[in-house]
Amino acid sequence: MKNLIFYIHLNTVKILLLGNEAIAYGALAGGVAVATAYPGTPSTEILETLEEFRDRFVHWAVNEKTALEIAYGATVAGARALVAMKHVGLNVAADPLHSAAYTGVEGGLVVVSADDPWMHSSQNEQDTRWYGLQAYVPVLEPSDPAEAYRYAKTAFELSEKLKHPIILRSVTRVSHVRAPVEVEPPSPPKWGRFSKDISRFNLVPAYARERRKALVEKWGTIGEVSAELMRVEPGGHVTIVTSGVAYNYVKEAVRLLNIDATIIKLGMSVPIPPKIRELVKGTVVVVEEGDSVVETQLRALRLETRGKIDGYFPKYGELNTRKVAEGIAKALDIPYNLPQPPKSPIEAPPRPPVLCPGCPHMGTFYILRLATAGLNPVWSGDIGCYSLGINTGQQDLITHMGSSVGLGMGVAVASKQFVVATVGDSTFYHSVLPQLIDLATKKVPLLVVVMDNAYTAMTGGQPSPSRLIPPEKIAEAFGIPAFVIDPADIKTSIEVVKRAVEIVKSGRPVLVVSKRPCVLVATRKARKAGVAIPKYKVEPEKCIGCGICYNLLKCSAIQARPDRKAYIDPVLCVGCGICAEVCPVDAIKGNGARVKWLEVWQQA
Amino acid sequence: MARGMATSLVIVGVGGQGALTLARWIGEAALAAGYDVRIAEIHGMSQRGGSVEVHVRFGKEVYAPVVEEGGADYVVALEAVEALRAYKYLKPSGVLVANKRVIQPPGKWVDPQLVLEAITKSGIKAYVLPCFDMAMELGSPIYENAVMLGAVSKLLNLPMPESLDERNREAFRRGARLVV
């Protein structure tokens, strides 16, 4: 990436860029001055790319609401700003989004929201475009990285022209697709100055009513702008309306089906241009990724459609060429025989996501299991790597960011059961802080465990505020007793957590902070610094095949041999030595200085 | 390859083996050879130890970023169990290129011999290559993907990517010699 920056200062080049990188470079070409985000797959690389440009204000915010507020504030003051998040993050940021449409903006405001159909790394399939309709914010929908680059740049101009925020809707198969993109040099950042306008920026009822009227009127104008981003590829009498990534599958499907169709590709899928009504006669086939957002708008224009609403295309999951070809064939009532995909000669055993070998969460879960033995706790979980506690039966509820403490409180007050709420440090700051205040004022008995690995690990290790503002200090300020443990020190930690459990049993909330940095960050740093990482080995003659290391601790570097004895993959082992601590017969031995390595690791 | 049609690859492996890098190298080489390219990656959970799947398509004109079941010209597997999992992507005329290495899935011990036999006797054209052993000869499993790259590049008639460092270049050359 460093090379790229060098090149783009020389001239325009075509290089392979991830959709998210393309959005970042598009924003740079568009003169972005302020860029904020909360990491979330598949959106993270947008801000990661922008981070390298020190002449802009680039910030990983504590959550999406704060991120959008900073960007919105900057654009109210006339600067150009981009805020990036995953689709579910837009729920967190929904409040300021709606207000931004009412007040409008002075500098361009681009809200990037990346959807994740089929939930590769998410809890739901929500379609960002509904927010466009709901909040009266136009939605641009790029189909590939090259278009994502152009739309990101265009979005700033458009937003400024309309004095209105713009949503750039990406999906996994745009954000995380690498394709050739032509990149221009960055434009200088556009900063601004706040000019007071009482009746515009104060959404008190008297003024808000006027803003509402203006907003509805503006929406009509935006419909006309939408027509400028519509592209008609003329063909036969069959008309296919499509947008975003779905366009690609349409292009391949019509070739596969050998049909001559007119393809109308919408660049702005919310609102669709009312003018489209004049372009089509009869029934149109509608192909879109996500919900039937375009189709619903087409029907509102009294057009007859065949899309997702009547089941011509699947209502869940991701599209692909096969599904689109099948759907188009069904909609046009033409025969199409799909070749059957071949069957594997033997079925591959599943390889579900697991915690990385040596992950501190593995130690924490083991400690929690032993310290709460006999209590049959309800495990109120959260979004992050530690969701994988599901593999050891230690996550019973995982619903959304910050669900652990809120839902945990609800379960505890409703059922009087013993509840353990597990949450990572980044999620703790993102959305558990307010809940902690309710927990403190209401004194609900809850064992809150912050699995503090000092990074936002699941999205690749973005910074977390945990070293600057330690969770235990916050708990103390709130009057909640706090304990700190090291997940690599199993025996001591179990005793500490047992004390915490006693306090919960007496009817009060407790916070346990399990501190050890993400193993991926630690091993990366150790490799750079030339620090030796010990390896652990099982002595087969001593191993009794109890399975504690591979079933309960469940280290993914350890497998059960056919005779049930343990085997540690030497390539995967990162020398945390936790397995040696939990082995009841002392059959696991390391070859190096564990203490030194754990010290270096703790500083990672 | 029919004219105008893209070549579709599904590249699979276990998290940490460098499947993403392998896909990017192939993409880089295809771009250098004058093709349009799409690489569909999946990021997120299971950075280490989970199944990883990346789709690469290149040709004169490419639209769809993903390969559907029954649509792959090549399945390239850095691990043998994953080769079987990705089998469904192959066209009947497709080619399977698999590393002769089994990384045990959690919880269930699979017989490596059985897995490799299933691949070689499946009826499709298959190459089973000692990428792991060759990488270890070079001193580290991290060269595994570059060995595989050499073999696949030979089959696809793609050049060596410029961004390879010297060690990986050596791995590439050795990999290319595996398919004659």
JSON list of N, CA and C in Angstrom, two decimals, chain A residues 2 47 82 103 106 115 142 170 172 179 190 201 257 301 305 383 415 436 450 458 471 523 527 532 581:
[
{"chain": "A", "resi": 2, "resn": "LYS", "atom": "N", "xyz": [1.98, 1.21, 0.67]},
{"chain": "A", "resi": 2, "resn": "LYS", "atom": "CA", "xyz": [2.91, 2.35, 0.68]},
{"chain": "A", "resi": 2, "resn": "LYS", "atom": "C", "xyz": [3.34, 2.69, -0.75]},
{"chain": "A", "resi": 47, "resn": "LEU", "atom": "N", "xyz": [-11.42, 2.82, 6.71]},
{"chain": "A", "resi": 47, "resn": "LEU", "atom": "CA", "xyz": [-10.68, 3.74, 7.58]},
{"chain": "A", "resi": 47, "resn": "LEU", "atom": "C", "xyz": [-9.22, 3.33, 7.73]},
{"chain": "A", "resi": 82, "resn": "LEU", "atom": "N", "xyz": [-16.44, 11.66, 5.82]},
{"chain": "A", "resi": 82, "resn": "LEU", "atom": "CA", "xyz": [-16.92, 10.31, 5.54]},
{"chain": "A", "resi": 82, "resn": "LEU", "atom": "C", "xyz": [-16.99, 9.55, 6.85]},
{"chain": "A", "resi": 103, "resn": "THR", "atom": "N", "xyz": [-31.61, 18.76, 8.99]},
{"chain": "A", "resi": 103, "resn": "THR", "atom": "CA", "xyz": [-30.82, 20.00, 8.97]},
{"chain": "A", "resi": 103, "resn": "THR", "atom": "C", "xyz": [-30.10, 20.16, 7.64]},
{"chain": "A", "resi": 106, "resn": "GLU", "atom": "N", "xyz": [-23.52, 21.31, 5.06]},
{"chain": "A", "resi": 106, "resn": "GLU", "atom": "CA", "xyz": [-22.85, 22.33, 4.24]},
{"chain": "A", "resi": 106, "resn": "GLU", "atom": "C", "xyz": [-21.73, 21.69, 3.42]},
{"chain": "A", "resi": 115, "resn": "ASP", "atom": "N", "xyz": [-23.31, -3.81, 3.88]},
{"chain": "A", "resi": 115, "resn": "ASP", "atom": "CA", "xyz": [-24.20, -4.91, 4.24]},
{"chain": "A", "resi": 115, "resn": "ASP", "atom": "C", "xyz": [-23.48, -6.26, 4.09]},
{"chain": "A", "resi": 142, "resn": "PRO", "atom": "N", "xyz": [-22.83, 1.16, -5.47]},
{"chain": "A", "resi": 142, "resn": "PRO", "atom": "CA", "xyz": [-21.84, 0.73, -6.46]},
{"chain": "A", "resi": 142, "resn": "PRO", "atom": "C", "xyz": [-21.88, -0.78, -6.70]},
{"chain": "A", "resi": 170, "resn": "SER", "atom": "N", "xyz": [-22.55, -0.42, 0.43]},
{"chain": "A", "resi": 170, "resn": "SER", "atom": "CA", "xyz": [-21.74, -1.48, -0.12]},
{"chain": "A", "resi": 170, "resn": "SER", "atom": "C", "xyz": [-22.28, -2.82, 0.39]},
{"chain": "A", "resi": 172, "resn": "THR", "atom": "N", "xyz": [-20.72, -7.16, 1.08]},
{"chain": "A", "resi": 172, "resn": "THR", "atom": "CA", "xyz": [-19.50, -7.95, 1.19]},
{"chain": "A", "resi": 172, "resn": "THR", "atom": "C", "xyz": [-18.83, -8.13, -0.17]},
{"chain": "A", "resi": 179, "resn": "ALA", "atom": "N", "xyz": [-10.41, -5.74, -7.40]},
{"chain": "A", "resi": 179, "resn": "ALA", "atom": "CA", "xyz": [-10.56, -5.59, -8.84]},
{"chain": "A", "resi": 179, "resn": "ALA", "atom": "C", "xyz": [-9.72, -4.40, -9.30]},
{"chain": "A", "resi": 190, "resn": "LYS", "atom": "N", "xyz": [-10.89, 19.30, 2.36]},
{"chain": "A", "resi": 190, "resn": "LYS", "atom": "CA", "xyz": [-11.71, 20.51, 2.41]},
{"chain": "A", "resi": 190, "resn": "LYS", "atom": "C", "xyz": [-12.23, 20.73, 3.82]},
{"chain": "A", "resi": 201, "resn": "PHE", "atom": "N", "xyz": [-30.39, 24.57, 12.27]},
{"chain": "A", "resi": 201, "resn": "PHE", "atom": "CA", "xyz": [-29.64, 23.56, 13.02]},
{"chain": "A", "resi": 201, "resn": "PHE", "atom": "C", "xyz": [-30.19, 23.27, 14.41]},
{"chain": "A", "resi": 257, "resn": "LEU", "atom": "N", "xyz": [-28.11, -17.34, -20.47]},
{"chain": "A", "resi": 257, "resn": "LEU", "atom": "CA", "xyz": [-29.44, -17.70, -20.96]},
{"chain": "A", "resi": 257, "resn": "LEU", "atom": "C", "xyz": [-29.61, -17.35, -22.43]},
{"chain": "A", "resi": 301, "resn": "LEU", "atom": "N", "xyz": [-44.74, 2.97, -8.09]},
{"chain": "A", "resi": 301, "resn": "LEU", "atom": "CA", "xyz": [-44.94, 3.71, -9.33]},
{"chain": "A", "resi": 301, "resn": "LEU", "atom": "C", "xyz": [-45.95, 3.00, -10.24]},
{"chain": "A", "resi": 305, "resn": "THR", "atom": "N", "xyz": [-43.98, -5.95, -11.56]},
{"chain": "A", "resi": 305, "resn": "THR", "atom": "CA", "xyz": [-42.61, -6.42, -11.36]},
{"chain": "A", "resi": 305, "resn": "THR", "atom": "C", "xyz": [-42.56, -7.91, -11.07]},
{"chain": "A", "resi": 383, "resn": "ILE", "atom": "N", "xyz": [-20.90, -9.74, 20.87]},
{"chain": "A", "resi": 383, "resn": "ILE", "atom": "CA", "xyz": [-20.31, -9.85, 19.53]},
{"chain": "A", "resi": 383, "resn": "ILE", "atom": "C", "xyz": [-18.81, -9.63, 19.59]},
{"chain": "A", "resi": 415, "resn": "SER", "atom": "N", "xyz": [-35.37, -14.23, 36.26]},
{"chain": "A", "resi": 415, "resn": "SER", "atom": "CA", "xyz": [-35.30, -15.65, 36.59]},
{"chain": "A", "resi": 415, "resn": "SER", "atom": "C", "xyz": [-34.56, -15.96, 37.89]},
{"chain": "A", "resi": 436, "resn": "LEU", "atom": "N", "xyz": [-23.72, -0.33, 32.33]},
{"chain": "A", "resi": 436, "resn": "LEU", "atom": "CA", "xyz": [-23.02, -0.49, 33.60]},
{"chain": "A", "resi": 436, "resn": "LEU", "atom": "C", "xyz": [-23.57, 0.48, 34.65]},
{"chain": "A", "resi": 450, "resn": "VAL", "atom": "N", "xyz": [-15.06, -8.72, 31.53]},
{"chain": "A", "resi": 450, "resn": "VAL", "atom": "CA", "xyz": [-14.52, -8.01, 30.37]},
{"chain": "A", "resi": 450, "resn": "VAL", "atom": "C", "xyz": [-13.28, -8.77, 29.91]},
{"chain": "A", "resi": 458, "resn": "MET", "atom": "N", "xyz": [-11.32, -8.96, 16.36]},
{"chain": "A", "resi": 458, "resn": "MET", "atom": "CA", "xyz": [-11.99, -9.71, 15.30]},
{"chain": "A", "resi": 458, "resn": "MET", "atom": "C", "xyz": [-11.91, -9.00, 13.95]},
{"chain": "A", "resi": 471, "resn": "PRO", "atom": "N", "xyz": [-11.12, -0.77, 32.21]},
{"chain": "A", "resi": 471, "resn": "PRO", "atom": "CA", "xyz": [-12.49, -1.10, 32.64]},
{"chain": "A", "resi": 471, "resn": "PRO", "atom": "C", "xyz": [-12.63, -1.16, 34.16]},
{"chain": "A", "resi": 523, "resn": "THR", "atom": "N", "xyz": [2.17, -12.37, 18.84]},
{"chain": "A", "resi": 523, "resn": "THR", "atom": "CA", "xyz": [3.13, -13.19, 18.09]},
{"chain": "A", "resi": 523, "resn": "THR", "atom": "C", "xyz": [3.75, -12.37, 16.95]},
{"chain": "A", "resi": 527, "resn": "ARG", "atom": "N", "xyz": [7.76, -11.83, 16.75]},
{"chain": "A", "resi": 527, "resn": "ARG", "atom": "CA", "xyz": [8.52, -12.21, 15.56]},
{"chain": "A", "resi": 527, "resn": "ARG", "atom": "C", "xyz": [9.41, -11.04, 15.12]},
{"chain": "A", "resi": 532, "resn": "ALA", "atom": "N", "xyz": [11.95, -15.36, 21.35]},
{"chain": "A", "resi": 532, "resn": "ALA", "atom": "CA", "xyz": [11.69, -16.78, 21.14]},
{"chain": "A", "resi": 532, "resn": "ALA", "atom": "C", "xyz": [10.34, -17.17, 21.74]},
{"chain": "A", "resi": 581, "resn": "GLU", "atom": "N", "xyz": [-0.75, -26.07, 32.15]},
{"chain": "A", "resi": 581, "resn": "GLU", "atom": "CA", "xyz": [-1.32, -25.73, 33.45]},
{"chain": "A", "resi": 581, "resn": "GLU", "atom": "C", "xyz": [-2.56, -26.57, 33.77]}
]
